Amino acid sequence: MPIRITGMNSGLDTESIISELMKAKRISVDNVKKQQTKLQWKQDAWKDLNSKVYKLFNTTLNNMRFSTDYSKKITSVSDSSVASVVSSDNAMNAAQELKIIRKASAGFLTGAKLNGGSYTKSSKLVDITDADGDKIEAGSSFSVTVGGKTTDITVTENMTMGSLVSALKSAGVDANFDEKNQRLFIGATTSGTNGDFSITASNKKGITALSALGIFDNGIRDDGEDTAVMKEYKKYADMTQEDKEATINAEVAKRLVSYIKQQKSLNETKEKQETKLQELKTDYTRDGYTGNLDDADTKSKLQADIDDLKSEIENLGTPEEGTPEATALAEKNEALAELRKEMAYVTSYEKAKASLAATEASLAEVESYLDEDGISASDTLIDEVTDMVNDKIESAIEVLANASTNADMKRIDGQDATITLNGVEYTSTSNVFEVNGLTITVLGQEGDEATLTTRQDTDGIYNMITNFIKEYNSLINEMDKLYNADRAKGYEPLTEEEKKEMSESEVEKWESKVKDAILKGDSNLSTVASSLKSIMLAGTEVNGKRMNLSDFGIETLGYFSSANNEKSAYHIDGDENDSNTSTKENKLKAAIASDSDTVIAFFSQLSQSLYSNLNKMTAGTDLRSFGSIYDDKKMKEDYDSYTTRIKTLEQKLNAMEDRYYKQFSAMETALAKLQSNQSAVSSLLGGL
């Protein structure tokens, strides 16, 4: 805003005069702003109301308009400590007898305490001995089988207890070594027989290793049943020559596929590494050297140059800027930086070369298992697998003949849960059963019994209807309150200047008066409310008979008994939460209990009628968006139109104000000239 100095010649308070003149002119702009503010408040009121209508439409009515929405079933259990039951909508209404035969359990192995010493997770396995003093040897092998997948673990010279735990976890079980109690703990990750695990020796050394680790299990149980461990040992101990050959062939084929994939991957890696090395060789050039990165002297010569240059830099110290010594120092530092870059380059080449060597070694090992054609098994692979199977057969025979489970070890075998329902047996890997629409979770113990009684969830139907009535009442009462609000005659939105003259509470009270009456007598609001009331009042036809809400004890209180703006609200006879009707007989509950089909048919059709009606009103038009019951598009256009109009009026006022200032400025200029002329005349007269 420009700084104006006025009234110097006239002595008039020009600022105040123009301010008063503009105040009168600004009334037209303020009136338009007030109209825009009222429109904004009207939009806000409609948005709030629209969200409540849409919730009734999209959630409540949408979930009540089909008879299947009411088909809720519940199942009571005669003894809640035996089982819990969740019923689906298609569960049969019946009483059924449940008996727990066996609960599901997950396999778990608590290892025996390790013999002597105090081992940690970093202890090497080859330092651990069994009760007879025999050490675990490198090459000891045992297998972990989980869910039909077998993983072989072979002890190496440097394998630690921690790495063993990691290998067990990779094999599909959970594992931990408790250093305080010196025991291994191994558990299945899922319950049931399918999730159980077995750990068996793959060679004779493996028997000693498992025994020393406190986790050797021969699979023998008091009940005589074959455990997963026993089945694994018997599979190899009882293997015929034909089965042996089939096992060898299958294992060879499996490994062959794996080695062929590895060969392809390693060849691709090797090719990339060779390309990278060649690029490094091609890019590397250095004055005074051959550029041969494979020459061992290259790195040593480069390091010698770096050391010499560093010494020269140290000898120069810290020379003054601008001196020849300072220039020399800068040049040597730059040269040193270049040498260090070259050293990094050489180091990168060495690493790349080492990676290629490792890849070539891995490739050579993999190819030793493949024949010359690269797609057939070599004698090395066949011999290795044959030796492995022979070792397993030998160790299995040894275990079944002589070996004993670690005395201090405890093994819990994984087992499936079994129940009988109405005398029929069902099995599950967990303690949860799904039978004929019921989800039964076993909680009790073996031998426990209970009666499961499935019935229609009448309370659920009743709650669904009462919640609908409550939501409808809240919405229709609010609509009536907004439509019938007291007039706010004489009240308009306040300008900023008007707000400054009032306290915050006075401003809030004033604006609330306007906002509360913002939808009074709104024709659109009347249309929406009237359509909902008409559908509720009309009722619906069920099995050829016209029925109304009153047939289920749901009515309004009447014009003179109802509170203001609650005359269209419905009350349920016998509703304990409604003081107006709580003492009456609850016809709705009685109807649900005696003839739930009729109740469901009535309310699903009533909900469908309300849903269809609101669906039409919120379909969207040129004036309103989809999902809106009011003309939101038109209101936005009007609001934008007000914004444009206000801007135009503001520009006119600014121009008018500038014109006033120019006029007063011209007057001041004229007065100044007049005064100047008078002074000149006075000066002349004074000189006579």
XYZ file of C-alpha atoms in Angstrom:
688
model
C 0.000 0.000 0.000
C 1.524 3.365 -0.971
C 2.429 5.907 1.732
C 0.309 9.037 1.261
C 0.941 12.401 2.929
C -2.267 14.459 2.730
C -3.941 17.532 4.214
C -0.741 19.594 4.478
C -2.262 22.654 2.771
C -5.962 22.238 3.481
C -5.525 21.102 7.066
C -8.147 18.408 6.451
C -7.842 14.785 7.785
C -7.984 13.375 4.292
C -7.338 9.766 5.444
C -10.378 9.804 7.734
C -12.590 11.447 5.146
C -11.704 8.906 2.458
C -11.974 6.027 4.972
C -15.513 7.088 5.839
C -16.419 7.507 2.189
C -15.056 3.995 1.422
C -16.776 2.415 4.423
C -20.128 3.237 2.918
C -19.024 1.914 -0.468
C -17.593 -1.301 1.106
C -21.012 -2.369 2.416
C -21.833 -3.923 -0.963
C -18.671 -6.070 -0.852
C -19.320 -7.100 2.756
C -22.845 -8.178 1.825
C -21.538 -10.441 -0.920
C -18.925 -11.892 1.440
C -21.651 -12.613 3.987
C -23.683 -14.396 1.328
C -20.626 -16.493 0.420
C -19.991 -17.327 4.087
C -23.602 -18.439 4.534
C -23.251 -20.612 1.456
C -20.071 -22.139 2.917
C -21.876 -22.907 6.179
C -24.724 -24.412 4.215
C -22.294 -26.637 2.337
C -20.729 -27.761 5.626
C -24.152 -28.568 7.109
C -25.083 -30.620 4.052
C -21.749 -32.456 4.033
C -22.248 -33.508 7.643
C -25.822 -34.610 7.027
C -24.910 -36.330 3.761
C -22.265 -38.484 5.485
C -24.888 -39.734 7.946
C -27.408 -40.470 5.203
C -24.746 -42.276 3.169
C -23.764 -44.384 6.190
C -27.391 -45.456 6.607
C -27.566 -46.213 2.897
C -24.217 -47.880 2.252
C -23.709 -49.715 5.541
C -26.864 -50.308 7.574
C -29.436 -50.722 4.788
C -26.975 -52.490 2.513
C -26.426 -55.079 5.249
C -30.162 -55.599 5.879
C -31.767 -55.744 2.448
C -31.321 -59.480 1.832
C -32.847 -62.232 3.934
C -29.480 -63.989 4.082
C -28.139 -61.036 6.069
C -30.304 -62.155 8.982
C -29.405 -65.846 8.833
C -27.092 -65.694 11.802
C -26.480 -68.863 13.773
C -24.998 -69.309 17.227
C -23.894 -72.486 18.965
C -23.864 -72.873 22.727
C -21.570 -75.403 24.412
C -22.837 -77.217 27.522
C -19.332 -76.986 29.032
C -17.346 -73.984 27.798
C -14.097 -75.485 29.114
C -14.354 -78.345 26.603
C -14.646 -76.357 23.348
C -15.582 -73.077 21.727
C -17.666 -72.974 18.541
C -18.140 -70.422 15.781
C -21.189 -71.017 13.577
C -21.501 -70.119 9.920
C -24.826 -69.092 8.407
C -25.300 -72.531 6.839
C -24.886 -74.481 10.089
C -27.780 -76.784 10.923
C -30.085 -76.086 13.863
C -29.339 -79.176 15.945
C -27.925 -80.554 19.178
C -24.750 -82.610 18.671
C -22.557 -84.639 21.010
C -18.835 -83.889 21.059
C -16.103 -86.049 22.582
C -12.380 -85.333 22.647
C -10.372 -88.434 21.760
C -6.966 -86.819 21.484
C -5.576 -83.271 21.351
C -3.049 -82.140 18.768
C 0.526 -81.571 19.832
C 3.701 -80.330 18.157
C 6.829 -82.441 18.107
C 9.438 -81.320 20.640
C 12.814 -82.646 21.718
C 14.538 -81.621 24.933
C 18.132 -82.729 24.542
C 20.094 -84.475 27.295
C 22.603 -82.406 29.225
C 25.934 -82.357 27.415
C 28.685 -84.517 28.877
C 31.334 -82.561 30.824
C 32.664 -79.092 30.169
C 30.782 -75.841 29.799
C 29.959 -75.359 26.141
C 28.836 -72.162 24.430
C 27.368 -71.400 21.036
C 30.888 -70.731 19.773
C 32.195 -74.146 20.947
C 33.319 -76.460 18.134
C 31.348 -79.679 17.791
C 34.539 -81.736 17.410
C 35.420 -80.778 21.005
C 32.238 -82.353 22.407
C 32.336 -85.961 23.692
C 29.638 -88.499 24.528
C 29.267 -90.382 27.831
C 31.902 -92.932 26.753
C 34.411 -90.182 26.001
C 34.128 -90.511 22.213
C 34.470 -87.184 20.394
C 32.314 -85.964 17.565
C 34.305 -86.403 14.363
C 34.364 -84.306 11.243
C 32.365 -86.168 8.614
C 29.677 -87.207 11.105
C 26.387 -86.933 9.287
C 22.722 -86.934 10.270
C 19.456 -86.100 8.526
C 16.571 -83.824 9.527
C 13.248 -84.726 7.896
C 10.267 -82.326 8.071
C 7.117 -82.687 6.002
C 8.744 -85.186 3.618
C 11.775 -82.947 2.988
C 15.135 -84.321 4.161
C 18.180 -82.152 4.832
C 21.586 -83.712 5.502
C 23.877 -81.996 8.011
C 27.566 -82.977 7.975
C 29.930 -81.926 10.758
C 33.057 -80.044 9.675
C 36.217 -79.269 11.638
C 35.102 -75.699 12.313
C 31.364 -76.221 12.809
C 30.204 -74.623 16.081
C 27.158 -75.169 18.227
C 25.780 -71.880 16.891
C 26.225 -72.935 13.268
C 24.552 -76.267 14.074
C 21.529 -74.398 15.456
C 21.404 -72.326 12.242
C 21.608 -75.500 10.120
C 18.737 -77.063 12.092
C 16.597 -73.971 11.557
C 17.379 -74.009 7.838
C 16.222 -77.635 7.773
C 12.741 -76.577 8.932
C 12.706 -76.884 12.728
C 13.074 -74.369 15.515
C 16.194 -74.834 17.612
C 18.203 -73.285 20.417
C 21.176 -74.157 22.619
C 20.684 -73.208 26.263
C 24.183 -72.484 27.575
C 22.997 -72.280 31.177
C 21.415 -75.750 31.159
C 23.782 -77.199 28.525
C 20.914 -78.611 26.448
C 19.722 -78.432 22.868
C 16.015 -77.713 22.367
C 14.396 -78.590 19.033
C 10.737 -78.090 18.135
C 8.391 -78.479 15.186
C 7.052 -75.238 13.747
C 3.518 -76.660 13.367
C 1.429 -79.178 15.284
C 0.207 -82.565 14.064
C 1.905 -85.551 12.499
C 2.507 -83.725 9.203
C 4.459 -81.028 10.988
C 6.533 -83.465 13.080
C 10.257 -83.961 12.497
C 12.791 -86.747 12.753
C 16.552 -86.563 13.298
C 18.359 -89.721 12.248
C 22.009 -90.727 11.883
C 23.217 -90.906 8.277
C 26.373 -92.845 9.125
C 27.904 -94.568 12.176
C 29.799 -91.419 13.104
C 26.437 -89.660 13.077
C 25.193 -91.962 15.851
C 28.071 -90.849 18.061
C 27.529 -87.199 17.116
C 23.805 -87.256 17.964
C 24.518 -89.070 21.216
C 27.210 -86.559 22.218
C 24.820 -83.709 21.390
C 22.173 -85.307 23.618
C 19.590 -85.589 20.824
C 19.892 -89.236 19.769
C 16.485 -90.932 19.526
C 16.088 -94.536 18.360
C 12.352 -94.010 17.859
C 11.212 -96.809 20.191
C 8.124 -95.970 22.313
C 6.322 -97.825 25.100
C 3.079 -98.054 23.123
C 4.890 -99.879 20.330
C 3.701 -97.453 17.639
C 6.172 -96.526 14.920
C 7.270 -92.931 15.329
C 8.565 -90.728 12.523
C 12.106 -91.549 13.671
C 11.442 -95.288 13.730
C 9.844 -95.148 10.262
C 12.906 -93.348 8.906
C 15.330 -95.962 10.317
C 13.167 -98.907 9.212
C 12.925 -97.455 5.700
C 16.676 -97.944 5.271
C 17.220 -101.020 7.506
C 14.515 -102.995 5.662
C 15.429 -101.707 2.203
C 15.519 -104.311 -0.554
C 18.096 -104.171 -3.330
C 15.412 -102.941 -5.701
C 14.363 -100.195 -3.259
C 18.009 -99.306 -2.699
C 18.633 -98.838 -6.423
C 15.444 -96.778 -6.759
C 16.504 -94.563 -3.827
C 19.963 -94.065 -5.314
C 18.544 -93.244 -8.755
C 16.052 -90.770 -7.311
C 18.718 -88.999 -5.246
C 21.134 -88.914 -8.184
C 18.427 -87.413 -10.404
C 17.560 -84.780 -7.801
C 21.185 -83.765 -7.318
C 21.838 -83.857 -11.056
C 19.117 -81.277 -11.694
C 20.554 -79.117 -8.924
C 24.106 -79.343 -10.288
C 23.017 -78.519 -13.846
C 21.257 -75.389 -12.556
C 24.340 -74.448 -10.536
C 26.580 -75.015 -13.588
C 24.470 -72.690 -15.709
C 24.416 -70.022 -13.018
C 28.167 -70.282 -12.362
C 28.985 -70.100 -16.072
C 26.916 -66.925 -16.382
C 28.690 -65.456 -13.355
C 32.098 -66.476 -14.716
C 31.379 -64.840 -18.074
C 30.421 -61.563 -16.395
C 33.517 -61.650 -14.172
C 35.837 -62.344 -17.142
C 34.294 -59.438 -19.040
C 34.807 -57.146 -16.064
C 38.457 -58.184 -15.707
C 39.096 -57.573 -19.392
C 37.524 -54.130 -19.154
C 39.733 -53.311 -16.165
C 42.836 -54.422 -18.078
C 41.887 -52.379 -21.119
C 41.119 -49.232 -19.118
C 44.278 -49.367 -17.007
C 47.214 -47.330 -18.347
C 50.023 -45.731 -16.454
C 53.166 -43.901 -17.595
C 56.296 -45.908 -17.007
C 54.501 -49.259 -16.554
C 53.382 -51.973 -18.914
C 49.810 -51.791 -17.654
C 49.791 -55.490 -16.831
C 47.503 -55.774 -13.807
C 48.425 -59.428 -13.410
C 52.038 -58.423 -12.705
C 52.677 -58.711 -8.950
C 55.164 -55.808 -9.169
C 52.490 -53.379 -10.372
C 50.922 -52.890 -6.960
C 54.262 -52.754 -5.090
C 55.675 -50.159 -7.503
C 52.525 -48.095 -7.198
C 52.700 -48.259 -3.396
C 56.378 -47.223 -3.501
C 55.494 -44.162 -5.591
C 52.742 -43.265 -3.125
C 55.123 -43.548 -0.178
C 57.794 -41.417 -1.913
C 55.282 -38.724 -2.773
C 53.943 -38.648 0.775
C 57.490 -38.097 2.070
C 58.048 -35.218 -0.359
C 54.774 -33.626 0.759
C 55.762 -33.920 4.420
C 59.123 -32.283 3.704
C 57.435 -29.271 2.109
C 55.566 -28.549 5.348
C 53.045 -25.684 5.183
C 54.408 -23.003 2.821
C 52.948 -19.534 2.456
C 50.316 -18.981 -0.200
C 51.590 -17.693 -3.523
C 55.111 -19.059 -3.083
C 56.687 -21.597 -5.469
C 56.694 -24.099 -2.586
C 52.910 -23.734 -2.194
C 52.448 -24.368 -5.915
C 54.674 -27.444 -5.715
C 52.714 -28.732 -2.715
C 49.417 -28.391 -4.564
C 50.786 -30.254 -7.569
C 52.136 -33.096 -5.414
C 48.818 -33.433 -3.515
C 46.998 -33.648 -6.833
C 49.445 -36.303 -8.029
C 48.989 -38.241 -4.780
C 45.226 -38.237 -5.235
C 45.665 -39.674 -8.732
C 47.968 -42.413 -7.413
C 45.460 -43.351 -4.758
C 42.778 -43.623 -7.435
C 45.066 -45.975 -9.341
C 45.658 -48.024 -6.182
C 41.904 -48.349 -5.676
C 41.663 -49.487 -9.301
C 44.349 -52.140 -8.793
C 42.673 -53.323 -5.579
C 39.352 -53.650 -7.411
C 41.069 -55.769 -10.029
C 42.548 -58.048 -7.359
C 39.118 -58.550 -5.763
C 37.518 -59.237 -9.130
C 40.264 -61.733 -9.935
C 39.758 -63.488 -6.569
C 36.000 -63.678 -7.186
C 36.614 -65.245 -10.594
C 38.964 -67.810 -9.059
C 36.346 -68.731 -6.458
C 33.705 -69.076 -9.167
C 36.003 -71.279 -11.274
C 36.712 -73.484 -8.236
C 32.990 -73.863 -7.531
C 32.333 -74.612 -11.184
C 35.056 -77.266 -11.231
C 33.539 -78.933 -8.167
C 30.046 -78.888 -9.674
C 31.292 -80.232 -13.026
C 33.031 -83.100 -11.257
C 29.542 -84.445 -10.597
C 28.555 -84.183 -14.265
C 29.621 -86.337 -17.176
C 31.395 -84.851 -20.185
C 28.097 -84.012 -21.868
C 27.197 -81.813 -18.868
C 23.731 -83.314 -18.527
C 24.462 -86.790 -17.143
C 25.674 -87.914 -13.736
C 29.362 -88.683 -13.431
C 30.748 -91.700 -11.585
C 31.714 -89.298 -8.778
C 28.092 -88.325 -8.200
C 26.802 -91.897 -8.443
C 29.503 -93.163 -6.074
C 28.859 -90.369 -3.577
C 25.102 -91.014 -3.484
C 25.641 -94.782 -3.302
C 28.006 -94.323 -0.355
C 25.482 -92.050 1.326
C 22.650 -94.590 0.984
C 24.928 -97.427 2.145
C 25.940 -95.339 5.170
C 22.311 -94.712 6.029
C 21.479 -98.401 5.699
C 24.450 -99.346 7.868
C 23.664 -96.762 10.545
C 19.949 -97.713 10.556
C 20.791 -101.384 11.129
C 23.204 -100.365 13.905
C 20.575 -98.205 15.614
C 17.833 -100.826 15.503
C 20.201 -103.500 16.774
C 22.151 -101.757 19.521
C 21.719 -98.008 19.994
C 19.770 -96.546 22.913
C 18.136 -93.159 23.203
C 19.927 -90.592 25.374
C 18.769 -91.372 28.897
C 18.239 -87.732 29.883
C 16.506 -86.763 26.622
C 12.743 -86.172 26.419
C 10.886 -86.521 23.104
C 7.278 -85.498 22.505
C 5.964 -86.803 19.195
C 3.706 -84.619 17.110
C 0.184 -85.963 16.869
C -3.100 -85.021 15.244
C -6.197 -84.092 17.197
C -9.167 -86.485 17.053
C -12.764 -85.903 18.104
C -16.072 -87.644 17.587
C -19.164 -85.652 16.694
C -22.353 -87.681 16.949
C -20.200 -90.801 17.030
C -18.297 -89.998 13.814
C -14.533 -89.512 14.085
C -12.752 -86.442 12.679
C -9.022 -85.676 12.581
C -7.142 -82.369 12.393
C -3.476 -81.399 12.479
C -4.428 -78.652 14.948
C -7.053 -78.409 17.687
C -9.451 -76.688 15.290
C -12.066 -78.649 13.314
C -14.422 -77.468 10.587
C -17.464 -79.730 10.415
C -20.790 -78.988 8.684
C -20.710 -75.215 9.164
C -19.178 -75.305 12.645
C -15.637 -74.267 13.535
C -14.850 -76.185 16.709
C -11.792 -75.317 18.799
C -10.895 -78.037 21.279
C -10.025 -76.618 24.715
C -10.491 -79.541 27.103
C -8.617 -82.777 27.704
C -8.878 -86.284 26.285
C -12.161 -87.904 27.261
C -14.042 -84.625 27.867
C -17.561 -84.439 26.437
C -20.027 -81.624 25.683
C -23.285 -80.952 23.858
C -23.233 -78.393 21.034
C -26.601 -76.713 20.397
C -26.931 -74.634 17.223
C -29.881 -72.285 16.765
C -30.980 -69.118 15.037
C -29.327 -66.066 16.574
C -32.549 -64.296 17.568
C -30.646 -61.792 19.672
C -28.548 -60.927 16.624
C -31.670 -60.274 14.526
C -33.209 -58.181 17.304
C -30.020 -56.135 17.746
C -29.760 -55.576 13.990
C -33.308 -54.168 13.859
C -32.993 -52.049 17.017
C -29.708 -50.569 15.785
C -31.379 -49.702 12.485
C -34.309 -48.008 14.258
C -31.903 -46.098 16.502
C -29.849 -44.870 13.531
C -32.977 -43.934 11.576
C -34.381 -41.989 14.536
C -31.144 -40.078 15.016
C -31.066 -39.101 11.352
C -34.747 -38.148 10.960
C -34.728 -36.171 14.233
C -31.723 -34.187 13.033
C -33.416 -33.494 9.706
C -36.553 -32.258 11.443
C -34.500 -30.118 13.822
C -32.622 -28.525 10.933
C -35.815 -27.952 8.914
C -37.843 -26.556 11.826
C -35.058 -24.426 13.341
C -35.852 -20.964 14.704
C -35.430 -18.156 12.241
C -32.241 -16.134 12.513
C -33.867 -12.868 11.447
C -31.456 -9.999 11.738
C -28.469 -12.284 12.054
C -25.854 -12.415 9.312
C -22.231 -13.578 9.252
C -19.931 -11.024 10.855
C -17.235 -9.075 9.085
C -13.742 -8.952 10.570
C -14.385 -5.389 11.748
C -17.604 -6.437 13.469
C -15.850 -9.352 15.197
C -13.266 -6.984 16.677
C -16.053 -5.173 18.526
C -17.299 -8.418 20.189
C -15.863 -11.029 22.588
C -15.068 -14.552 21.379
C -18.093 -16.011 23.175
C -20.339 -13.349 21.651
C -19.002 -14.112 18.171
C -19.501 -17.859 18.687
C -23.050 -17.381 19.968
C -23.882 -15.051 17.068
C -22.537 -17.404 14.406
C -24.224 -20.437 15.997
C -27.542 -18.633 15.640
C -26.961 -18.311 11.890
C -25.570 -21.834 11.426
C -28.423 -23.495 13.338
C -30.936 -21.939 10.951
C -28.925 -22.475 7.792
C -31.180 -25.297 6.475
C -34.472 -24.019 7.847
C -37.267 -24.635 5.387
C -34.845 -26.149 2.845
C -36.948 -27.778 0.120
C -34.322 -30.400 -0.687
C -34.117 -31.406 2.973
C -37.892 -31.681 3.097
C -37.896 -33.970 0.034
C -35.311 -36.357 1.510
C -36.955 -36.530 4.942
C -40.453 -36.930 3.537
C -39.427 -39.798 1.250
C -37.863 -41.723 4.159
C -40.881 -41.107 6.402
C -43.294 -42.243 3.688
C -41.508 -45.562 3.155
C -41.326 -46.257 6.889
C -45.002 -45.416 7.295
C -46.172 -47.444 4.288
C -44.679 -50.754 5.480
C -44.435 -53.663 3.036
C -46.168 -56.803 1.825
C -45.153 -60.200 3.252
C -46.649 -63.420 1.882
C -49.604 -61.527 0.362
C -50.330 -59.610 3.570
C -49.694 -55.899 4.077
C -47.677 -55.383 7.230
C -46.472 -52.293 9.063
C -43.928 -51.565 11.744
C -46.788 -51.400 14.254
C -47.392 -55.135 13.718
C -44.062 -55.689 15.489
C -44.687 -53.171 18.276
C -42.719 -50.391 16.584
C -44.566 -47.046 16.466
C -44.155 -43.302 16.944
C -45.311 -41.848 20.273
C -47.891 -39.617 18.668
C -47.903 -35.898 17.956
C -48.670 -34.659 21.479
C -46.544 -37.233 23.323
C -43.407 -36.712 21.283
C -40.749 -34.139 22.029
C -40.131 -31.347 19.564
C -38.520 -32.600 16.331
C -38.941 -36.240 17.445
C -42.456 -36.806 16.185
C -41.311 -39.109 13.355
C -39.062 -41.237 15.577
C -40.046 -44.875 16.187
C -40.056 -46.627 19.545
C -39.915 -50.377 20.170
C -42.355 -51.726 22.733
C -40.518 -53.400 25.600
C -37.153 -51.827 24.740
C -35.407 -51.701 28.110
C -33.320 -48.733 26.942
C -36.398 -46.646 26.051
C -38.135 -45.144 29.085
C -41.196 -44.363 26.934
C -41.984 -47.999 26.063
C -39.884 -50.197 28.375
C -42.915 -51.357 30.401
C -44.793 -52.671 27.361
C -44.712 -56.210 25.969
C -41.873 -56.724 23.498
C -43.741 -57.827 20.381
C -40.613 -57.728 18.221
C -38.746 -60.291 20.341
C -41.835 -62.493 20.471
C -42.231 -62.315 16.679
C -38.580 -63.208 16.093
C -38.829 -66.172 18.457
C -42.099 -67.518 16.994
C -41.799 -66.634 13.303
C -38.370 -65.244 12.436
C -38.950 -65.811 8.707
C -41.774 -63.248 8.634
C -39.728 -60.718 10.596
C -36.765 -61.211 8.281
C -38.929 -60.925 5.166
C -40.525 -57.679 6.399
C -37.337 -55.881 7.393
C -35.319 -57.051 4.392
C -38.022 -55.676 2.052
C -38.373 -52.464 4.056
C -34.582 -52.004 3.950
C -34.572 -52.701 0.218
C -37.242 -50.025 -0.350
C -35.275 -47.442 1.658
C -32.047 -48.478 -0.079
C -33.572 -48.179 -3.572
C -35.052 -44.780 -2.744
C -31.751 -43.388 -1.465
C -29.940 -44.989 -4.386
C -32.086 -42.932 -6.775
C -31.582 -39.724 -4.807
C -27.789 -40.186 -4.762
C -27.442 -41.330 -8.372
C -25.863 -38.044 -9.449
C -27.105 -35.304 -11.799
C -25.819 -32.150 -13.446
C -26.356 -30.428 -10.103
C -25.073 -33.055 -7.680
C -22.295 -35.649 -7.491
C -22.802 -39.395 -7.184
C -23.502 -40.273 -3.550
C -24.801 -36.804 -2.704
C -28.366 -35.950 -1.606
C -27.840 -32.214 -2.108
C -26.789 -30.024 -5.043
C -23.088 -29.903 -4.198
C -22.015 -29.107 -7.768
C -24.384 -26.130 -7.970
C -23.254 -24.872 -4.560
C -19.614 -25.034 -5.608
C -20.385 -23.080 -8.776
C -22.228 -20.456 -6.722
C -19.346 -20.249 -4.256
C -16.831 -19.737 -7.067
C -19.143 -17.137 -8.597
C -19.149 -15.221 -5.295
C -15.342 -15.337 -5.264
C -15.182 -13.821 -8.754
C -17.769 -11.180 -7.872
C -15.934 -10.198 -4.682
C -12.676 -9.849 -6.592
C -14.342 -7.586 -9.173
C -15.948 -5.409 -6.497
C -12.659 -5.161 -4.587
C -10.928 -3.946 -7.745
C -13.622 -1.302 -8.249
C -13.300 -0.137 -4.648
C -9.521 0.109 -4.940
C -9.914 2.149 -8.109
C -12.485 4.373 -6.389
C -10.189 4.894 -3.408
C -7.303 5.813 -5.682
C -9.597 8.302 -7.455
C -10.550 9.957 -4.147
C -6.883 10.314 -3.221
C -6.090 11.819 -6.630
C -8.947 14.311 -6.252
C -7.838 15.381 -2.801
C -4.249 15.506 -4.007
C -5.309 17.820 -6.843
C -7.095 20.006 -4.325
C -3.955 20.173 -2.179
C -1.890 21.084 -5.230
C -4.325 23.884 -6.136
C -4.273 25.231 -2.594
C -0.506 25.135 -2.597
C -0.402 27.223 -5.783
C -2.965 29.630 -4.374
C -0.953 30.045 -1.207
C 2.186 30.560 -3.270
C 0.496 33.303 -5.314
C -0.809 35.012 -2.176
C 2.694 34.995 -0.694
C 4.050 36.548 -3.853
C 1.384 39.320 -3.808
C 2.010 39.936 -0.120
C 5.688 40.156 -0.809
C 5.106 42.747 -3.537
C 2.742 44.812 -1.428
C 5.146 44.667 1.467
C 7.853 46.103 -0.666
C 5.861 49.255 -1.470
